[in-house]
CSV table of C-alpha atoms in Angstrom, one decimal:
chain,number,residue,atom,x,y,z
A,1,MET,CA,0.0,0.0,0.0
A,2,LEU,CA,1.4,3.3,-1.1
A,3,ASN,CA,1.9,6.0,1.5
A,4,ALA,CA,3.0,9.1,-0.5
A,5,VAL,CA,5.6,10.7,1.8
A,6,LEU,CA,7.6,13.5,0.2
A,7,ALA,CA,11.3,13.5,1.0
A,8,LEU,CA,13.0,17.0,1.1
A,9,PRO,CA,16.3,17.2,-0.8
A,10,ASP,CA,19.1,18.2,1.5
A,11,ARG,CA,19.7,21.5,-0.2
A,12,PHE,CA,16.2,22.6,0.7
A,13,ILE,CA,16.4,22.0,4.4
A,14,GLY,CA,14.9,25.0,6.2
A,15,LEU,CA,12.4,25.8,3.5
A,16,PRO,CA,8.7,25.0,3.8
A,17,TYR,CA,8.0,21.7,2.2
A,18,PRO,CA,5.3,19.1,2.0
A,19,GLY,CA,5.2,16.8,5.0
A,20,GLU,CA,3.6,13.4,5.0
A,21,GLY,CA,0.8,13.4,2.5
A,22,PRO,CA,-2.6,11.8,2.9
A,23,SER,CA,-2.6,8.1,3.0
A,24,ARG,CA,-4.4,5.9,0.4
A,25,GLU,CA,-7.3,5.4,2.9
A,26,VAL,CA,-7.7,9.1,3.4
A,27,PHE,CA,-7.5,9.8,-0.4
A,28,GLU,CA,-10.1,7.1,-1.2
A,29,GLY,CA,-12.3,8.3,1.6
A,30,ARG,CA,-12.3,11.8,0.2
A,31,LEU,CA,-13.1,10.5,-3.3
A,32,ALA,CA,-16.0,8.6,-1.9
A,33,GLU,CA,-17.3,11.7,-0.2
A,34,ALA,CA,-17.0,13.6,-3.5
A,35,GLN,CA,-18.7,10.8,-5.5
A,36,HIS,CA,-21.6,13.1,-6.4
A,37,ILE,CA,-19.1,15.5,-7.9
A,38,LEU,CA,-17.4,12.8,-9.9
A,39,ASP,CA,-20.8,11.6,-11.1
A,40,ALA,CA,-21.7,15.1,-12.2
A,41,LEU,CA,-18.5,15.4,-14.2
A,42,ARG,CA,-19.0,12.1,-15.9
A,43,GLN,CA,-22.6,13.0,-16.7
A,44,VAL,CA,-21.4,16.2,-18.4
A,45,VAL,CA,-19.0,14.2,-20.6
A,46,LEU,CA,-21.7,11.6,-21.4
A,47,GLU,CA,-24.1,14.3,-22.5
A,48,THR,CA,-21.6,15.7,-25.0
A,49,GLY,CA,-21.2,12.3,-26.7
A,50,GLU,CA,-17.4,12.8,-26.8
A,51,PRO,CA,-15.0,10.1,-25.5
A,52,ILE,CA,-13.2,11.4,-22.4
A,53,GLU,CA,-9.5,12.0,-22.7
A,54,GLY,CA,-7.4,9.9,-20.3
A,55,ASP,CA,-7.1,11.4,-16.8
A,56,LEU,CA,-5.9,10.4,-13.4
A,57,LEU,CA,-8.9,8.1,-12.7
A,58,HIS,CA,-10.0,7.0,-16.2
A,59,ARG,CA,-8.5,5.3,-19.1
A,60,HIS,CA,-8.1,7.2,-22.4
A,61,HIS,CA,-11.3,7.1,-24.6
A,62,SER,CA,-13.0,4.6,-22.3
A,63,ASP,CA,-16.4,4.4,-20.7
A,64,PHE,CA,-14.8,5.7,-17.5
A,65,GLU,CA,-12.8,2.5,-17.1
A,66,PRO,CA,-10.5,2.9,-14.0
A,67,ALA,CA,-6.9,3.9,-14.9
A,68,ARG,CA,-5.4,1.4,-12.4
A,69,THR,CA,-1.8,1.8,-13.8
A,70,ILE,CA,-1.6,5.5,-13.0
A,71,TYR,CA,-3.6,5.4,-9.8
A,72,PRO,CA,-0.4,6.1,-7.7
A,73,LYS,CA,-0.1,9.3,-9.7
A,74,ALA,CA,-3.5,10.4,-8.6
A,75,LEU,CA,-2.6,9.6,-5.0
A,76,GLY,CA,0.7,11.4,-5.4
A,77,LEU,CA,-0.8,14.6,-6.8
A,78,HIS,CA,-3.3,14.6,-3.9
A,79,ALA,CA,-0.4,14.3,-1.4
A,80,LEU,CA,1.5,17.1,-3.1
A,81,ALA,CA,-1.5,19.5,-2.8
A,82,ALA,CA,-1.9,18.8,0.9
A,83,ASP,CA,-0.1,22.0,2.0
A,84,ARG,CA,-0.2,24.0,-1.2
A,85,ARG,CA,-2.3,27.2,-1.5
A,86,ASN,CA,-2.1,28.5,-5.1
A,87,VAL,CA,-1.9,26.1,-8.1
A,88,LEU,CA,-1.4,26.8,-11.8
A,89,GLU,CA,-2.5,24.0,-13.9
A,90,ILE,CA,-2.0,23.7,-17.7
A,91,GLY,CA,-4.6,21.4,-19.1
A,92,PHE,CA,-8.0,21.1,-17.4
A,93,ASN,CA,-9.8,18.6,-19.6
A,94,ALA,CA,-12.7,17.3,-17.5
A,95,GLY,CA,-11.4,18.6,-14.2
A,96,ILE,CA,-10.4,15.3,-12.6
A,97,SER,CA,-6.9,16.4,-11.5
A,98,THR,CA,-8.3,19.7,-10.4
A,99,LEU,CA,-10.8,17.9,-8.2
A,100,ILE,CA,-8.2,15.7,-6.7
A,101,MET,CA,-6.1,18.7,-5.7
A,102,LEU,CA,-9.1,20.6,-4.3
A,103,LEU,CA,-10.1,17.7,-2.1
A,104,ALA,CA,-6.6,17.7,-0.5
A,105,ASN,CA,-6.8,21.1,1.0
A,106,LYS,CA,-9.7,23.4,1.8
A,107,GLU,CA,-7.5,26.5,1.4
A,108,LEU,CA,-6.2,25.5,-2.0
A,109,LYS,CA,-7.1,27.5,-5.2
A,110,VAL,CA,-6.6,26.4,-8.8
A,111,THR,CA,-6.1,28.5,-11.9
A,112,ALA,CA,-6.4,26.3,-15.0
A,113,VAL,CA,-5.4,27.1,-18.6
A,114,ASP,CA,-7.1,25.0,-21.3
A,115,ILE,CA,-7.8,25.3,-25.0
A,116,CYS,CA,-11.4,24.1,-24.4
A,117,ASP,CA,-11.6,22.1,-27.6
A,118,HIS,CA,-13.8,19.5,-26.0
A,119,GLY,CA,-17.5,20.2,-25.6
A,120,TYR,CA,-17.4,19.1,-22.0
A,121,THR,CA,-14.5,21.2,-20.6
A,122,ARG,CA,-16.3,24.4,-19.8
A,123,LYS,CA,-19.3,22.5,-18.5
A,124,CYS,CA,-17.1,20.4,-16.2
A,125,PHE,CA,-15.5,23.6,-14.9
A,126,ALA,CA,-19.0,24.9,-14.1
A,127,VAL,CA,-19.6,21.8,-12.0
A,128,LEU,CA,-16.4,22.4,-10.0
A,129,GLU,CA,-17.2,26.1,-9.7
A,130,GLU,CA,-20.5,25.3,-8.2
A,131,HIS,CA,-19.1,22.9,-5.6
A,132,PHE,CA,-15.9,24.9,-4.9
A,133,PRO,CA,-17.0,28.6,-5.2
A,134,GLY,CA,-14.1,31.1,-5.3
A,135,ARG,CA,-11.5,28.3,-5.5
A,136,VAL,CA,-11.3,27.5,-9.2
A,137,ARG,CA,-10.7,29.7,-12.3
A,138,LEU,CA,-10.6,28.7,-15.9
A,139,VAL,CA,-8.5,30.7,-18.4
A,140,PRO,CA,-9.7,29.5,-21.9
A,141,GLY,CA,-7.4,29.6,-24.9
A,142,ASP,CA,-4.4,28.1,-26.6
A,143,SER,CA,-1.5,27.9,-24.1
A,144,LEU,CA,0.8,29.0,-26.9
A,145,GLU,CA,-0.9,32.4,-26.7
A,146,ILE,CA,-2.1,32.5,-23.1
A,147,MET,CA,1.2,31.5,-21.5
A,148,THR,CA,3.2,34.1,-23.4
A,149,ASN,CA,0.8,36.8,-22.2
A,150,LEU,CA,-0.5,35.7,-18.9
A,151,GLY,CA,-0.7,39.2,-17.6
A,152,ALA,CA,-3.3,40.1,-20.2
A,153,ALA,CA,-5.4,37.2,-18.9
A,154,GLY,CA,-5.1,38.5,-15.3
A,155,VAL,CA,-2.9,35.6,-14.1
A,156,THR,CA,-0.3,37.0,-11.9
A,157,GLY,CA,0.8,34.4,-9.3
A,158,PRO,CA,3.0,33.6,-7.5
A,159,PHE,CA,2.1,29.9,-7.4
A,160,ASP,CA,3.4,27.2,-5.0
A,161,LEU,CA,2.4,24.2,-7.2
A,162,LEU,CA,2.7,24.0,-11.0
A,163,HIS,CA,1.0,21.1,-12.8
A,164,VAL,CA,1.9,21.0,-16.5
A,165,ASP,CA,-0.4,18.6,-18.4
A,166,GLY,CA,-1.2,20.4,-21.6
A,167,TYR,CA,-0.6,19.7,-25.3
A,168,HIS,CA,2.4,17.4,-25.9
A,169,MET,CA,3.5,18.3,-29.3
A,170,GLY,CA,5.9,21.0,-30.7
A,171,ILE,CA,7.1,23.9,-28.6
A,172,ARG,CA,4.0,24.1,-26.4
A,173,PRO,CA,5.3,21.9,-23.5
A,174,THR,CA,8.5,23.9,-23.3
A,175,ILE,CA,6.6,27.2,-23.2
A,176,ASP,CA,4.1,25.9,-20.7
A,177,ALA,CA,6.9,24.7,-18.4
A,178,ALA,CA,9.1,27.8,-18.8
A,179,VAL,CA,6.4,30.4,-18.2
A,180,SER,CA,5.0,28.4,-15.3
A,181,LEU,CA,8.4,28.2,-13.7
A,182,SER,CA,8.8,32.0,-14.0
A,183,MET,CA,5.7,32.4,-11.8
A,184,ALA,CA,6.8,30.1,-8.9
A,185,ASP,CA,7.1,31.3,-5.3
A,186,GLN,CA,9.9,30.5,-3.0
A,187,SER,CA,8.9,27.0,-2.1
A,188,CYS,CA,7.2,25.8,-5.3
A,189,LEU,CA,6.7,22.3,-6.5
A,190,PHE,CA,6.7,21.5,-10.3
A,191,VAL,CA,4.9,18.5,-11.8
A,192,LEU,CA,5.4,17.6,-15.4
A,193,ASP,CA,2.8,15.0,-16.4
A,194,ASP,CA,3.0,12.1,-18.9
A,195,THR,CA,6.8,11.7,-18.7
A,196,HIS,CA,6.5,8.2,-20.0
A,197,ASP,CA,6.5,10.2,-23.3
A,198,TRP,CA,10.2,10.5,-24.1
A,199,LYS,CA,9.9,14.1,-25.3
A,200,LEU,CA,8.4,15.2,-22.0
A,201,ARG,CA,11.0,13.1,-20.1
A,202,GLN,CA,13.7,15.0,-22.1
A,203,LEU,CA,12.1,18.3,-21.2
A,204,PHE,CA,12.3,17.5,-17.5
A,205,GLU,CA,15.9,16.5,-17.9
A,206,PHE,CA,16.7,19.7,-19.7
A,207,LEU,CA,15.1,21.8,-16.9
A,208,LYS,CA,17.2,19.9,-14.4
A,209,LEU,CA,20.4,20.4,-16.4
A,210,GLN,CA,19.6,24.1,-16.6
A,211,ARG,CA,19.2,24.1,-12.8
A,212,LEU,CA,15.7,25.4,-13.0
A,213,ILE,CA,14.4,22.5,-10.9
A,214,THR,CA,15.8,20.1,-8.4
A,215,PRO,CA,14.2,16.7,-8.8
A,216,LEU,CA,12.2,15.4,-5.8
A,217,SER,CA,13.8,12.0,-4.9
A,218,ASP,CA,11.8,9.5,-2.9
A,219,ARG,CA,11.4,5.9,-4.0
A,220,ARG,CA,8.1,5.7,-2.2
A,221,PHE,CA,6.7,8.3,-4.6
A,222,ASP,CA,5.8,6.8,-7.9
A,223,GLN,CA,7.2,8.9,-10.8
A,224,ARG,CA,6.8,6.5,-13.7
A,225,PHE,CA,4.2,8.7,-15.3
A,226,HIS,CA,5.1,12.1,-14.1
A,227,ARG,CA,8.2,13.9,-12.7
A,228,ILE,CA,8.3,16.2,-9.7
A,229,GLY,CA,10.8,18.8,-8.7
A,230,TRP,CA,11.4,21.8,-6.5
A,231,VAL,CA,11.6,25.1,-8.5
A,232,ASN,CA,14.9,26.9,-8.1
A,233,ARG,CA,14.8,30.6,-7.6
A,234,VAL,CA,15.5,31.7,-11.1
A,235,ARG,CA,13.6,34.2,-13.1
A,236,LEU,CA,13.4,33.5,-16.8
């Protein structure tokens, strides 16, 4: 049974950092309490007739079939959010990862950027906005445009958790990551999703080599499908 405990790199001793995150039992209990919200999100997707893109709980283009392989990633993101306050998320989709973070911490707020090319995205956001008033914000648009002019969209930061899970092709992942990192606060965590994709894995390694991030190292924390790091204090 996974207990997502986050180990602090030695060079960050003295900085605020996540302590022991919620256990699997706590996580699953919170999901059970939020079952009505999950059901509402699923109903929105069903009504559009579009297959759901894969997320932390569901397999890609399935009838909400559980994504058992990446379940530890869902637990891990929930643990990361336990002591965070202000999240920037690139890629909202149906709002599942946003919900998982919101359930971790009653003080946490999420600003999400999404191109909204699915008919269900804005409607799923409305579901979360109803259940978490004042705690979620959706910035609609192509991240290639939004992320290079966040000020115009009213996104100012700073953020203490960055979750980059947007479009995987071309220059977009690099821009999403670079601009996100520039808006980090002094004790910010960076999560790059889907790093089983070699291009995204290379991007994480590049950010590490440029000393923009320091990888979070803990064998108890499953990083097969996403990579996690502390943001170094560098302005791009």
